[in-house]
Amino acid sequence: LPKSASFRLIDIIGLDVWVHVLRNLYEAVPLDPARELFRVPAIMEQMVERGWLGEKRGQGFYQRVGKGADKEIWALDRKTLEYRPARKVKFPAVEAVRGIEDLGQRLRALVAYDAAGNDAGDDRAGQFLWKLFRDFTIYSARMVPEISDRIVEIDRAMRWGYGFTLGPFELWDALGVRETVERMRREACAIPENVERMLASGARTFYENADRQRQPGTRYFDLNAGAYAELEQRPGVMVLRDIKRARGVVKANAGASLVDLGDGVLCLEFHSKMNALGEDMVRMVAGALDEVNGGFEALVVANDGENFSVGANLMTVL
């Protein structure tokens, strides 16, 4: 999720705007199963009355205190409505998964800390994340076709509009659909009928790979039709991860890869930590030029990383 998280995000948006959105939603969706979540919390009402609207007023859930090198971020105590220095907290589950690179594997490990029978089942981070993800995915499934006929548009809205790495159905796939549904049943959750029908059909995921003849493809589960359907290509959009899955790579090392994009075009992709430029990348640049001279017509430099490159690896330079 975005690094601004929840309360910092509200500060950036403005509490007055956030309260207006909540009130508008509450009135607009009388039959929504989550309607009661749109009631404005009492603490927000108090903050708006005091003019604590967030970033534009200098204080909201957080407040900047001091100037220059002495500047600090203080957090609001929701019980006393007083600010105090923000304390860093540590949770065993979060510390345990910090080194797991793969997002899906990391999320599965986090929510497992709250699973029945786990020795660390009392970890607050695991409890919080499991309940958050559980309710988020169940609600999203209930909203098909109310919000959208397809899961695709809901996932895209959350990724493109809210900066999520995974939309709710992509998240459900990452957590494991069958495994999480079994856990939801143990907790007496009402599983949406369309998800029950999907599992009864033998489907295990909302999305599946459908690569053909070295061309990347994806199928999504149509919750209305009860079957998989082809996800149309988006003209002008290429995703390196999908291309590599369908075609493999021409050459690779720990920091960079050469990928055949088709039509005689070769891609130099770097994928070191934060895409910092290092020896592996320099070597692959030379390899890319050799490959272009040997049978390709063009070379592009691109990657799917959050940072295109943070610059050179200073240890290597030194």
CSV table of N, CA and C in Angstrom, one decimal, residues 130-143 167-173 175 180 184 192 195 206:
chain,number,residue,atom,x,y,z
A,130,TRP,N,-4.5,-9.6,8.7
A,130,TRP,CA,-5.5,-10.6,8.3
A,130,TRP,C,-6.9,-10.1,8.3
A,131,LYS,N,-7.3,-9.4,9.3
A,131,LYS,CA,-8.7,-8.9,9.4
A,131,LYS,C,-8.9,-7.8,8.3
A,132,LEU,N,-7.9,-7.0,8.0
A,132,LEU,CA,-8.0,-6.0,7.0
A,132,LEU,C,-8.1,-6.7,5.6
A,133,PHE,N,-7.2,-7.6,5.3
A,133,PHE,CA,-7.3,-8.3,4.0
A,133,PHE,C,-8.5,-9.1,3.8
A,134,ARG,N,-8.9,-9.8,4.9
A,134,ARG,CA,-10.1,-10.7,4.8
A,134,ARG,C,-11.3,-9.9,4.5
A,135,ASP,N,-11.6,-8.8,5.2
A,135,ASP,CA,-12.8,-8.0,5.0
A,135,ASP,C,-12.7,-7.3,3.6
A,136,PHE,N,-11.5,-6.8,3.2
A,136,PHE,CA,-11.3,-6.1,2.0
A,136,PHE,C,-11.7,-7.1,0.8
A,137,THR,N,-11.2,-8.3,0.8
A,137,THR,CA,-11.4,-9.2,-0.3
A,137,THR,C,-12.9,-9.7,-0.4
A,138,ILE,N,-13.4,-10.0,0.8
A,138,ILE,CA,-14.9,-10.4,0.8
A,138,ILE,C,-15.8,-9.3,0.3
A,139,TYR,N,-15.5,-8.1,0.8
A,139,TYR,CA,-16.3,-6.9,0.3
A,139,TYR,C,-16.2,-6.7,-1.2
A,140,SER,N,-15.0,-6.8,-1.7
A,140,SER,CA,-14.7,-6.6,-3.2
A,140,SER,C,-15.5,-7.7,-4.0
A,141,ALA,N,-15.5,-8.9,-3.5
A,141,ALA,CA,-16.2,-10.0,-4.3
A,141,ALA,C,-17.7,-9.7,-4.2
A,142,ARG,N,-18.2,-9.2,-3.1
A,142,ARG,CA,-19.7,-8.9,-3.0
A,142,ARG,C,-20.1,-7.8,-4.0
A,143,MET,N,-19.1,-6.9,-4.3
A,143,MET,CA,-19.4,-5.8,-5.2
A,143,MET,C,-19.4,-6.1,-6.7
A,167,GLY,N,-4.4,-5.2,-6.5
A,167,GLY,CA,-5.8,-5.0,-6.3
A,167,GLY,C,-6.3,-6.1,-5.4
A,168,PRO,N,-7.6,-6.0,-5.0
A,168,PRO,CA,-8.1,-7.0,-4.0
A,168,PRO,C,-8.1,-8.4,-4.5
A,169,PHE,N,-8.4,-8.7,-5.8
A,169,PHE,CA,-8.4,-10.0,-6.3
A,169,PHE,C,-7.0,-10.6,-6.6
A,170,GLU,N,-6.1,-9.7,-7.0
A,170,GLU,CA,-4.7,-10.0,-7.1
A,170,GLU,C,-4.2,-10.3,-5.7
A,171,LEU,N,-4.6,-9.6,-4.7
A,171,LEU,CA,-4.1,-9.8,-3.3
A,171,LEU,C,-4.7,-11.2,-2.9
A,172,TRP,N,-5.9,-11.5,-3.2
A,172,TRP,CA,-6.5,-12.8,-2.8
A,172,TRP,C,-5.7,-13.9,-3.4
A,173,ASP,N,-5.3,-13.8,-4.7
A,173,ASP,CA,-4.5,-14.8,-5.3
A,173,ASP,C,-3.2,-15.0,-4.6
A,175,LEU,N,-2.5,-14.4,-1.5
A,175,LEU,CA,-2.7,-15.0,-0.1
A,175,LEU,C,-3.0,-16.4,-0.2
A,180,THR,N,-7.3,-19.2,2.2
A,180,THR,CA,-8.0,-18.1,3.0
A,180,THR,C,-9.5,-18.3,3.2
A,184,MET,N,-11.6,-18.3,6.5
A,184,MET,CA,-12.8,-17.5,6.7
A,184,MET,C,-13.9,-18.3,7.2
A,192,PRO,N,-18.9,-14.9,-0.2
A,192,PRO,CA,-19.8,-14.5,-1.3
A,192,PRO,C,-20.1,-15.7,-2.2
A,195,VAL,N,-17.9,-16.4,-5.2
A,195,VAL,CA,-16.6,-17.1,-4.9
A,195,VAL,C,-16.8,-18.6,-4.6
A,206,PHE,N,-8.0,-16.2,-9.2
A,206,PHE,CA,-8.8,-15.3,-10.0
A,206,PHE,C,-8.2,-15.0,-11.3
